[in-house]
XYZ file of C-alpha atoms in Angstrom:
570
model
C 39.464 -116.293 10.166
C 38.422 -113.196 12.256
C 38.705 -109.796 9.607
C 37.559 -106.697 11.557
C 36.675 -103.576 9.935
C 40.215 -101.558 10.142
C 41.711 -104.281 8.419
C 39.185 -103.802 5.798
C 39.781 -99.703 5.710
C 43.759 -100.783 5.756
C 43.559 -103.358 2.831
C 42.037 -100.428 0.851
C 44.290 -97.552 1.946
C 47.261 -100.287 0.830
C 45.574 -101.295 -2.195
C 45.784 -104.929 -1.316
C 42.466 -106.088 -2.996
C 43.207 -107.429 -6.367
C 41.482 -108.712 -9.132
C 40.965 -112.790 -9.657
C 39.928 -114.089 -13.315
C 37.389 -116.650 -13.899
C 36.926 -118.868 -17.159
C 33.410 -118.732 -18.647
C 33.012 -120.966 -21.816
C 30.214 -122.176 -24.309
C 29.428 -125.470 -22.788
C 29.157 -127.371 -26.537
C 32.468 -126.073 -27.744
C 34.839 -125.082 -24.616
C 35.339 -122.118 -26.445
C 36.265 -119.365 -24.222
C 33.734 -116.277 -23.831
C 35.300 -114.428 -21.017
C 36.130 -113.919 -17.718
C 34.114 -113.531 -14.745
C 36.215 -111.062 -12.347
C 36.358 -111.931 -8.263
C 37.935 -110.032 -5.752
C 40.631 -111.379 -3.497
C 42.871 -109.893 -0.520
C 46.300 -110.425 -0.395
C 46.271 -110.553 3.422
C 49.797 -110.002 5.057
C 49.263 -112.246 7.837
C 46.222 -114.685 6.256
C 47.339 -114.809 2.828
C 45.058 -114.876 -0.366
C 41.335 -114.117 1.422
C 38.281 -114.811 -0.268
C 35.754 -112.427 -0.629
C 32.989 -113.844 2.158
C 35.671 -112.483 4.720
C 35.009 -108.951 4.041
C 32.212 -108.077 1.421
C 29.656 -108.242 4.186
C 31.981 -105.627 6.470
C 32.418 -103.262 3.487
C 28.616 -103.415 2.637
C 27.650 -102.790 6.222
C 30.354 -99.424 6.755
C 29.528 -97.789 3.610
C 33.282 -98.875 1.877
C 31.695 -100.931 -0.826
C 31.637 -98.079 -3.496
C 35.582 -97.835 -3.097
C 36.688 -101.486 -2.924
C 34.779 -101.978 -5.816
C 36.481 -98.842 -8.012
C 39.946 -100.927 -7.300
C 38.858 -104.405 -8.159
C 37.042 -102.927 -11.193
C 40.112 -100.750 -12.412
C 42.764 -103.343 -11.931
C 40.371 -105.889 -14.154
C 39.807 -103.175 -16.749
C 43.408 -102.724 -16.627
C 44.555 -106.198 -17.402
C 42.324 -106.855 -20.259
C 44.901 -105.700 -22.530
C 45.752 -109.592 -22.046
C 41.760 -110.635 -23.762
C 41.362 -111.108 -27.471
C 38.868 -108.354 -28.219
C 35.908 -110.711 -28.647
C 36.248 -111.986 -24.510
C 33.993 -110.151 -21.990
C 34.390 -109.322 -18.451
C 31.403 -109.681 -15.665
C 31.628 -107.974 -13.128
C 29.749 -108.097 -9.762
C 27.457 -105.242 -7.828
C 25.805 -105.494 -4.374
C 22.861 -104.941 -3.796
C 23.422 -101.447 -1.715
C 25.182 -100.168 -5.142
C 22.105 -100.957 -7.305
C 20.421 -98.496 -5.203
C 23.299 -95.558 -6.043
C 22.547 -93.260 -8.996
C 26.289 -92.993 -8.692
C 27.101 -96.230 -9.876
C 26.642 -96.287 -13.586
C 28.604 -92.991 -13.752
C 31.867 -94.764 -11.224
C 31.891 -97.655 -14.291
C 31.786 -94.999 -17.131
C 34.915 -93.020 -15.698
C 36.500 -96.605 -14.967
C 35.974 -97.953 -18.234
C 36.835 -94.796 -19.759
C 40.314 -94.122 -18.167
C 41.614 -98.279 -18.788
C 39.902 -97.963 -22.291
C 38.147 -101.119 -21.775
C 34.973 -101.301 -24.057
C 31.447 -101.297 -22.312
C 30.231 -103.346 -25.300
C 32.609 -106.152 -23.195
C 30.925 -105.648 -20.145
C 28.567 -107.736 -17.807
C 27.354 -106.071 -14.393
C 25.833 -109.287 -13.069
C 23.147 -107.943 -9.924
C 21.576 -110.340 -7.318
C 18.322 -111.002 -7.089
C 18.188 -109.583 -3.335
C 19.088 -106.263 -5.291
C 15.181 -106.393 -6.469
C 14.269 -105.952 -3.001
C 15.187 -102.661 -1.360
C 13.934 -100.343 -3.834
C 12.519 -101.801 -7.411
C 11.968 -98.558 -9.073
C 15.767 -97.305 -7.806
C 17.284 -100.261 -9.125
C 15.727 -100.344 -12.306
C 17.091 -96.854 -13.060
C 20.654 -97.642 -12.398
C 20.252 -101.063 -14.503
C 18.554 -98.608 -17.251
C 21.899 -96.124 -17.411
C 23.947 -99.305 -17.390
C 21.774 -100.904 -20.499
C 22.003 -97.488 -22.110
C 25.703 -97.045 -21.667
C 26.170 -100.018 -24.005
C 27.094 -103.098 -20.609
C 24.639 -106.254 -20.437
C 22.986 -107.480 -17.835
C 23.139 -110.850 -15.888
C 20.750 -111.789 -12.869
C 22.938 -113.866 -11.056
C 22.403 -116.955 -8.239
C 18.953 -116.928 -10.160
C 16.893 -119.301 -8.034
C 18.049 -118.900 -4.444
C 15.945 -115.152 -3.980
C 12.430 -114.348 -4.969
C 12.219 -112.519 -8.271
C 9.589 -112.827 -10.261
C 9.238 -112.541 -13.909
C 8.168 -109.136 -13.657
C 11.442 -107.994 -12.872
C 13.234 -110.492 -15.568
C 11.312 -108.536 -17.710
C 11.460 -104.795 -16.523
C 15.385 -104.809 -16.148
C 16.372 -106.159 -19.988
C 18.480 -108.768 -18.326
C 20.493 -110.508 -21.414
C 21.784 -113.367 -19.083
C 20.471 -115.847 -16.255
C 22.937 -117.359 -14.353
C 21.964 -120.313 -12.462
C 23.373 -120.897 -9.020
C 26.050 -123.508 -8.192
C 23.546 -125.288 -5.539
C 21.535 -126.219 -8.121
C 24.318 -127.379 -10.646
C 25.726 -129.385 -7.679
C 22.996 -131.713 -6.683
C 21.738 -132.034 -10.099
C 23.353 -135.290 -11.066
C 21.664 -136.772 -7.926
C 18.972 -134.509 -6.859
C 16.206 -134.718 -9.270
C 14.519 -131.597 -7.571
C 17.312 -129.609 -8.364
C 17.751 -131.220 -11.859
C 14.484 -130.455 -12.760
C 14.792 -126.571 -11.583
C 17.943 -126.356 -13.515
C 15.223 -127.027 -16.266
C 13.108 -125.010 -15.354
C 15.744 -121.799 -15.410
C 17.109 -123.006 -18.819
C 13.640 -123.414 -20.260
C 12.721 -119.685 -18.429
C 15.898 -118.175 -19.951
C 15.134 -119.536 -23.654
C 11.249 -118.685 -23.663
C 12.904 -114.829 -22.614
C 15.608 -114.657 -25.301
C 17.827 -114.529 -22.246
C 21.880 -116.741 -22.182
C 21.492 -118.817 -19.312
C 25.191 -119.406 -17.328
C 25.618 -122.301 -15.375
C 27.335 -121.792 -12.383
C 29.736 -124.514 -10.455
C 30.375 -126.762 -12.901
C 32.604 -129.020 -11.435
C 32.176 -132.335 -13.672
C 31.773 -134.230 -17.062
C 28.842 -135.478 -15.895
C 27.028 -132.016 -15.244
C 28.672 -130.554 -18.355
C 26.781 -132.744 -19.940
C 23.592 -133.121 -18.023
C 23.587 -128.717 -19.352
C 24.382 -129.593 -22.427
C 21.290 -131.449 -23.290
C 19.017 -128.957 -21.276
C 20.188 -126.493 -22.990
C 22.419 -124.254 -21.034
C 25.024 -122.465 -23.363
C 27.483 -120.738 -20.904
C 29.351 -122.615 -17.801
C 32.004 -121.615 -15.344
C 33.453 -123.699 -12.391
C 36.460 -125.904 -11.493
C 35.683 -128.362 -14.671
C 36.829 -125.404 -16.442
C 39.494 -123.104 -14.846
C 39.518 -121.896 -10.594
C 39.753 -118.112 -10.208
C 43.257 -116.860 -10.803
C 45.144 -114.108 -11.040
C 45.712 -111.823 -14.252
C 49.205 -113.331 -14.312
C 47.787 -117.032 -15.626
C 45.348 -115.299 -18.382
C 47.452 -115.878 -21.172
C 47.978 -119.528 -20.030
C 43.986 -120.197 -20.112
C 43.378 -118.451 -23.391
C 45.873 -120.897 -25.008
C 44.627 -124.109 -23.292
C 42.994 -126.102 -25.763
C 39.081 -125.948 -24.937
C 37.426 -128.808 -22.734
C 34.735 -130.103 -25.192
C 31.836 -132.509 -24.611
C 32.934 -136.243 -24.816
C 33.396 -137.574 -28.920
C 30.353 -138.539 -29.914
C 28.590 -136.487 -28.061
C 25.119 -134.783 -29.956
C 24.952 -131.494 -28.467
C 22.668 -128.468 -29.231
C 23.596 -126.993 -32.267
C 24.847 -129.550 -33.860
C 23.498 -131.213 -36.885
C 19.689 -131.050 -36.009
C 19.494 -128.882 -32.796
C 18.821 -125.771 -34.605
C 15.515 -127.199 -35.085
C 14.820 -128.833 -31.510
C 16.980 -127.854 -28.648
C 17.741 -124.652 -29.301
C 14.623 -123.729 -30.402
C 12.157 -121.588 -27.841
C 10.177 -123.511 -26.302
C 6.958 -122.049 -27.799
C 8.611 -122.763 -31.236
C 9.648 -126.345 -29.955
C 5.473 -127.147 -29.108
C 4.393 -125.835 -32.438
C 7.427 -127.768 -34.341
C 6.016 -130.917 -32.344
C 2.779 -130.398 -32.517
C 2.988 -130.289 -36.958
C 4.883 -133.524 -36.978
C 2.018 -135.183 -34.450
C -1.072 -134.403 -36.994
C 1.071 -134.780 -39.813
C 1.601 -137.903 -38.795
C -0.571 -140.738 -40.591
C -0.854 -142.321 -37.179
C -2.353 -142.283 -33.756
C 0.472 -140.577 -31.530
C -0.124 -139.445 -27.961
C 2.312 -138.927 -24.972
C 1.274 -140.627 -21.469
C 2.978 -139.460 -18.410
C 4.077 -142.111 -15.566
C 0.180 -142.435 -14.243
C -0.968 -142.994 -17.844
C -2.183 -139.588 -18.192
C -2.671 -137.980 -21.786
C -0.520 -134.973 -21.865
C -0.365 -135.065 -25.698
C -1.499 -136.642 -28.699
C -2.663 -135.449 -32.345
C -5.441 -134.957 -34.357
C -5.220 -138.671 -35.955
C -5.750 -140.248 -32.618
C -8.224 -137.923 -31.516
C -10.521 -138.942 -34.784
C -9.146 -142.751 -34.544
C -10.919 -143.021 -30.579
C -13.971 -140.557 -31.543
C -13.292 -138.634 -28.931
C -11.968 -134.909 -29.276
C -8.574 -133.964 -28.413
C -8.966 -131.862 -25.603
C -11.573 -134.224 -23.654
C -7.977 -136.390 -23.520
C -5.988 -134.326 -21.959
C -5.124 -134.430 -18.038
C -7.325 -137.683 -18.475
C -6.156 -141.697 -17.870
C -6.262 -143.782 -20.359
C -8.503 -146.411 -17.671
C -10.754 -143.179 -17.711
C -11.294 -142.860 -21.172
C -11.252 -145.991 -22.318
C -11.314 -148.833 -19.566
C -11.380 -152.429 -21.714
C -9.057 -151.413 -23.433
C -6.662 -150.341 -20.736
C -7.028 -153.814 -19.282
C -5.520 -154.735 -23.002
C -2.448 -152.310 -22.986
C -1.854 -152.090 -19.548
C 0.949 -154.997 -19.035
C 2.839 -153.251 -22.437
C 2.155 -149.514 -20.474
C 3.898 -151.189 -17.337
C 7.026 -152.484 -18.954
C 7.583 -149.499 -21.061
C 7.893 -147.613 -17.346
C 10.711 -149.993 -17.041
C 12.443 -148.914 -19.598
C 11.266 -151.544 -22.379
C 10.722 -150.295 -25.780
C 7.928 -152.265 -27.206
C 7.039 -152.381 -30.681
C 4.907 -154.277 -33.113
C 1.638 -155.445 -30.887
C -1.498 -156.053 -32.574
C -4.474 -154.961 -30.792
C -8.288 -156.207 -31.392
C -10.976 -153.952 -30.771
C -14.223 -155.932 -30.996
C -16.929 -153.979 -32.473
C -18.969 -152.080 -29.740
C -22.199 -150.407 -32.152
C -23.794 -151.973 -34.758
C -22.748 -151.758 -37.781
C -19.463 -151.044 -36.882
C -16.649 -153.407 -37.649
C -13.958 -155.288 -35.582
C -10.631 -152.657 -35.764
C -7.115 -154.000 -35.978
C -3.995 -151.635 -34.729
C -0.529 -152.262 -34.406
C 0.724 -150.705 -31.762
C 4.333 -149.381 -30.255
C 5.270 -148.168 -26.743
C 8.542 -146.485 -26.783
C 9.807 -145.472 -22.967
C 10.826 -140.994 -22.925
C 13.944 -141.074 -20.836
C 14.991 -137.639 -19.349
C 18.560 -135.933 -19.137
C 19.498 -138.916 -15.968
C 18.173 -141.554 -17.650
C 14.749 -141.907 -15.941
C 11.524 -142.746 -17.669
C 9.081 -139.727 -17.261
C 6.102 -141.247 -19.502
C 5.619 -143.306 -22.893
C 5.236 -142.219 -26.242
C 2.743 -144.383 -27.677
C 2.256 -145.044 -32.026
C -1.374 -146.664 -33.317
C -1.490 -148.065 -37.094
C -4.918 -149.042 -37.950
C -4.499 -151.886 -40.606
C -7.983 -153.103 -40.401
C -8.360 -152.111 -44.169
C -5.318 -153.827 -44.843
C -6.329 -157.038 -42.689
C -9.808 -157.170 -44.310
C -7.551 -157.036 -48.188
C -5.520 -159.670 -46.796
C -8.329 -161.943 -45.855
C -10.171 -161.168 -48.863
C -6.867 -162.084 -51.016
C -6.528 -165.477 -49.078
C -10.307 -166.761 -49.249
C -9.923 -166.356 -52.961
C -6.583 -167.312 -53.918
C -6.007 -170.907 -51.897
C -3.653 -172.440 -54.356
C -1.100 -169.535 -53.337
C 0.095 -170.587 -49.731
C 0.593 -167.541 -47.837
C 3.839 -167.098 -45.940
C 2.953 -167.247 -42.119
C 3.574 -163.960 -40.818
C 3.020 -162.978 -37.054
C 4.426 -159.718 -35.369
C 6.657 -160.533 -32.357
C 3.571 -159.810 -30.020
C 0.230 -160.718 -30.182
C -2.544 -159.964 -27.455
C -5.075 -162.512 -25.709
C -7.185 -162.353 -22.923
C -7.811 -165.052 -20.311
C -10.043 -165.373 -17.632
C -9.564 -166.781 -14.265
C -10.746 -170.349 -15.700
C -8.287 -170.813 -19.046
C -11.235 -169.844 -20.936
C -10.034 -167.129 -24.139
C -11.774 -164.763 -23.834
C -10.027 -162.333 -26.608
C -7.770 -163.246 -29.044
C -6.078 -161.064 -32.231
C -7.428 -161.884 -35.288
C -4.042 -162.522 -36.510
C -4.044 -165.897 -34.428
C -7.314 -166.698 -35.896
C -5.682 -166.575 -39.107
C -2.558 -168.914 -38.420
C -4.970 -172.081 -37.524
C -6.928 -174.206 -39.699
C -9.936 -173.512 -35.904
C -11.276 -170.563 -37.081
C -12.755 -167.555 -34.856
C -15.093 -169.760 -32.972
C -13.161 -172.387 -31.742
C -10.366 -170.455 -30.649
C -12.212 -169.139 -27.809
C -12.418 -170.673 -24.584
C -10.463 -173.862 -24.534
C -10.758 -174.888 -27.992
C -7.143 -172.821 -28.362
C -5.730 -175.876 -27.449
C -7.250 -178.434 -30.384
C -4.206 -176.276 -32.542
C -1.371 -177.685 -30.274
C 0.781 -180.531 -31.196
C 0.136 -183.851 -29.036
C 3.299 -184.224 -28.189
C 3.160 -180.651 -26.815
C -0.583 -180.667 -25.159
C -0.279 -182.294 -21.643
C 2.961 -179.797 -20.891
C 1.247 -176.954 -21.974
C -2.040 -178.452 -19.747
C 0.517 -178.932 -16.882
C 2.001 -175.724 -17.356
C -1.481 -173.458 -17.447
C -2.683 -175.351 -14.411
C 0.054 -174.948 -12.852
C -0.375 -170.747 -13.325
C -4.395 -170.599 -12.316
C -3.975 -172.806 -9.395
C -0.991 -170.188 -7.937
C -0.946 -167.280 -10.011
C 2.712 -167.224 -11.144
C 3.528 -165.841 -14.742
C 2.723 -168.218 -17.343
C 5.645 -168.901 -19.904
C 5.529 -171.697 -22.092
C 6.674 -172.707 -25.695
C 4.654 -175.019 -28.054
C 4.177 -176.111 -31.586
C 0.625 -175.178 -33.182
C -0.769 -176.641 -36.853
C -0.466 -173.766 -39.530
C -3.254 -173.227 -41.921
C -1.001 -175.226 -45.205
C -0.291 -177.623 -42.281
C 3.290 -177.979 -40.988
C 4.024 -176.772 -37.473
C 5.407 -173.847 -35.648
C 6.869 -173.337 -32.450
C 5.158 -170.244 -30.547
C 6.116 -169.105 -26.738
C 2.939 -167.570 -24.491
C 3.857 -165.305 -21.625
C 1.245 -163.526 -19.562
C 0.361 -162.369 -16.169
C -2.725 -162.001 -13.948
C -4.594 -159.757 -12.596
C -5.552 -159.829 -8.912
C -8.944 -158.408 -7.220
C -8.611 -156.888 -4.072
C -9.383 -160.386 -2.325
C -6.790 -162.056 -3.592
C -8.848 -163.886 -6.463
C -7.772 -164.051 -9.938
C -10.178 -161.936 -12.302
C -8.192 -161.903 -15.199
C -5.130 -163.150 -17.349
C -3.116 -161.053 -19.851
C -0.544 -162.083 -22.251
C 0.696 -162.239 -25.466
C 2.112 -164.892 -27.968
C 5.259 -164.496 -30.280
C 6.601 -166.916 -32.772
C 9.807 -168.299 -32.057
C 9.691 -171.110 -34.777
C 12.892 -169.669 -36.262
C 14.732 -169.668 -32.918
C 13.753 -173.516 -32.071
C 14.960 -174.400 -35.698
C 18.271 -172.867 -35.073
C 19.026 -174.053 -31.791
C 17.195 -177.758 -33.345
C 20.199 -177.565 -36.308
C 22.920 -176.840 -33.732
C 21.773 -179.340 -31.377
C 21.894 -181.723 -34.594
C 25.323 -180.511 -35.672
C 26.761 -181.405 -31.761
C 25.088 -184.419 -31.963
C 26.471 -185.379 -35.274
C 29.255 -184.261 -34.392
C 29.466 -186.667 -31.041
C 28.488 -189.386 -33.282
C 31.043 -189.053 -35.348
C 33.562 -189.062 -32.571
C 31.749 -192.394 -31.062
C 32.308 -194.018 -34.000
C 35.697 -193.181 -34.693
C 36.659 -193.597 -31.132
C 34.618 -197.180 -31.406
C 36.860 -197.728 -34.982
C 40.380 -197.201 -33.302
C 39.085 -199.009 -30.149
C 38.340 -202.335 -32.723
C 41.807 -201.207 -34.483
C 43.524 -201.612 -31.253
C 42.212 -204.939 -30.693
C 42.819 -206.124 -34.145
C 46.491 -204.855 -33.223
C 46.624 -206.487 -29.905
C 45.482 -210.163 -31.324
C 47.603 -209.854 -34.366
C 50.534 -209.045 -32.336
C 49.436 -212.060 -29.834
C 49.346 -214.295 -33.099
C 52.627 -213.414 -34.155
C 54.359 -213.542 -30.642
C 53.089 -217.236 -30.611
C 54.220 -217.751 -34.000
C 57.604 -216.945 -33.137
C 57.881 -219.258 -29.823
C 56.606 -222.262 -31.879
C 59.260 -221.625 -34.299
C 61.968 -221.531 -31.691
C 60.492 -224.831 -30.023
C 60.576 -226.709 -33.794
C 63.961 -224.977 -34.046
């Protein structure tokens, strides 16, 4: 569509430019907040123009100043349609931001349509920062002082700095509809969106999401933390005609179920600055009576608290920016395989860890440890949180209880994971205590081979088979067997584990873990016994109506003969 400049200077002299009306709403409730207002040409020949057909042309020939003055006075006009708590935004160009005139044109319009400047948003590029700072930060001045609030809008796509979010008293951000777009799919622009939200809350500022076109980006804001939206998902740009129509539409709320800020607990979390947010976080983590740090995806401590700090002798901030293989390599080669499949999205709790003592005098520490994955707003692991117990005190009671109190059998208690070590010849190297504990071997014979003196016979040559089978190839080991409790009796347990290759190929190490599944097998033994009984039972009555057929069959026979020697005699 080709517009040339008289048609702009005719549009005006025939006052075709006329006000469209935009839907802005709180993103957790729907509930309606305003209107942004957009100008649009009833062309005679094109129809309804949008304003990228002529804005630039009435910029460029000094006719901005008046198409403005119409589009703002037939908006003022119609708000006698808005409840008195709805705003209207309103846009400025750039050129205007640098006319004293301006804030004087909007007095006189607002004045003569009676339309509150309490209910009024000027919303100013950020190319407006550009041509003359100190110029435009007197007009946006007289506007603040004349009572209207200020929005920076398409925030992101300029080059403002926070210099001037701070020197114009903006009261809103509004983030541009590139951004919101690609979000869902662009983590780039997901993580900008973010970043703007973030900005906006650290300032005290509303942050106004532009473009919202669907659910799934209404909600993606949501838990950000964006409070306004506009876009398509909400209501196009219409004409003051249909403004009745959208202020009774029922609001377009997050789906049921949905936890969104505000709500229930987010006066304490999401909506919280994000200065208040670290210090709220920070006094649970050395509150807490355990170990708690934060890795990122390379295993990097970007937080923990005061407990761990004091639990690895180590102070806090020599963590920080630091690997865990860095600060504390054996026993990364320990909690590596559980850091690895919480980056998959595995949430991991319950693993004992062994520390062996490394000064004298120390002792051997025990810690139960959890690896829970930190998802972000599109479902992608960005790091682990990661919980340490120490329960050697406890252990140390609950050895001290058993040595002297042998006519009580102890229940046999193993967490779902327990740690070894292996090296590249099946000898242990490093097993939990706890293991120790379940076995009438004790500490020293569970190392190296002697593990396997605790099997089962029956079970021994698979498990041989099976662990042979692993060193000689290097495949995963997985494999379930029954081992001799302390009281006697046995218990199934499965092994998994993995190795761990040297840059030449060669095995150096073996890591895994051992579970109990002794409840499982004994389930899945008493339903196999049930189907079995159960297939007996049909056997033998199947066998019992065979016989009672043949009984049938020869009694019938018997009686058949019976009654042809009769005839014969007869």
């Amino acid at each position: 569509m080709l517009i040339e400049l008289p048609d702009v200077r005719l549009a005006l002299e025939k006052d075709q430019l006329v006000p469209f009306f935009q839907p802005v709403v709180e993103l957790r409730t729907g509930r309606l907040r305003g209107f942004e207002v957009l100008a649009r040409w009833h062309h005679p020949e094109h129809g309804l123009t949008l304003p990228s057909n002529f804005i630039a042309l009435a910029e460029a020939n000094g006719l901005i100043g008046e198409l403005t003055h119409q589009i703002f006075r037939k908006a003022f006009l119609a708000a006698h349609l808005l409840p008195d708590d709805l705003t209207l935004a309103v846009n400025v160009s750039p050129i205007q931001m640098q006319d004293e005139n301006l804030p004087a044109q909007i007095l006189r319009d607002t004045e003569e349509t009676r339309f509150p400047l309490s209910r009024l948003v000027v919303e100013i590029t950020e190319s407006a920062l550009h041509r003359d700072l100190k110029q435009a930060q007197t007009v946006a001045a007289d506007l603040k002082t004349m009572g209207c609030r200020l929005a920076l809008d398409d925030f992101g796509t300029g080059y403002s700095s926070l210099r001037h979010l701070q020197s114009m008293h903006f009261d809103e951000i509004k983030i541009d509809q590139s951004f919101v777009r690609e979000m869902t799919t662009d983590r780039n622009c997901r993580k900008i969106v973010a970043a703007i939200v973030g900005l906006g809350q650290s300032l005290g500022l509303e942050t106004v999401a532009e473009g919202v076109e669907t659910e799934e980006q209404a909600d993606m804001l949501i838990w950000l933390g964006c409070e306004l939206a506009q876009g398509w998902r909400y209501g196009k740009a219409e004409a003051a005609e249909a403004i009745p129509r959208t202020i009774t539409a029922p609001p377009i709320t997050p789906l049921p179920g949905l936890t969104t800020p505000g709500n229930d607990w987010a006066s304490s979390s999401l909506e919280a600055l994000p200065t208040l947010r670290l210090a709220q976080l920070q006094a649970v983590y050395d509150g807490a009576p355990v170990g708690l740090c934060f890795l990122d995806r390379n295993f990097r401590y970007v937080n923990l608290n005061r407990r761990l700090a004091e639990m690895n002798g180590i102070d806090l901030k020599s963590h920080l920016g630091r690997t865990v293989r860095e600060m504390f390599p054996e026993w990364f080669l320990l909690s590596e395989p559980y850091l690895r499949r919480a980056l998959q999205g595995e949430a991991i709790s319950g693993v004992e860890v062994h520390i062996p003592n490394l000064m004298p005098g120390e002792i051997n520490r025990e810690l139960i440890a959890s690896y829970q994955p930190a998802w972000d707003e599109a479902d992608e692991v960005i790091g682990i949180s990661v919980s340490l117990l120490d329960v050697t005190e406890h252990r140390r009671v609950d050895e001290a209880r058993h040595r002297g109190a042998t006519s009580q059998a102890p229940s046999f208690e193993v967490n779902p994971e327990v740690p070894w070590v292996m090296d590249s010849e099946g000898n242990d190297l490093q097993v939990s205590s706890r293991w120790v504990q379940t076995t009438p071997l004790g500490k020293d014979r569970t190392r190296n081979l002697h593990w396997l003196e605790a099997l089962n016979t029956l079970d021994l040559e698979p498990t041989i088979r099976a662990m042979k089978h692993a060193l000689q190839t290097g495949k995963p080991i997985d494999v379930e067997y029954r081992i001799e409790g302390v009281e006697g009796g046995w218990r199934w347990m499965r092994s998994r584990g993995t190795a761990r290759f040297a840059d030449n190929g060669e095995i150096t190490r073996w890591y895994g873990s051992v579970e109990d599944i002794n409840d499982r097998k004994l389930q899945e033994q008493a339903a196999n016994e049930a189907s079995s009984q159960s297939a007996t039972e049909d056997h033998e009555t199947l066998a019992k109506g065979i016989l009672l057929g043949q009984t049938l069959q020869s009694l019938s026979e018997v009686v058949g003969e019976d009654e042809s020697a009769a005839q014969e005699i007869a």
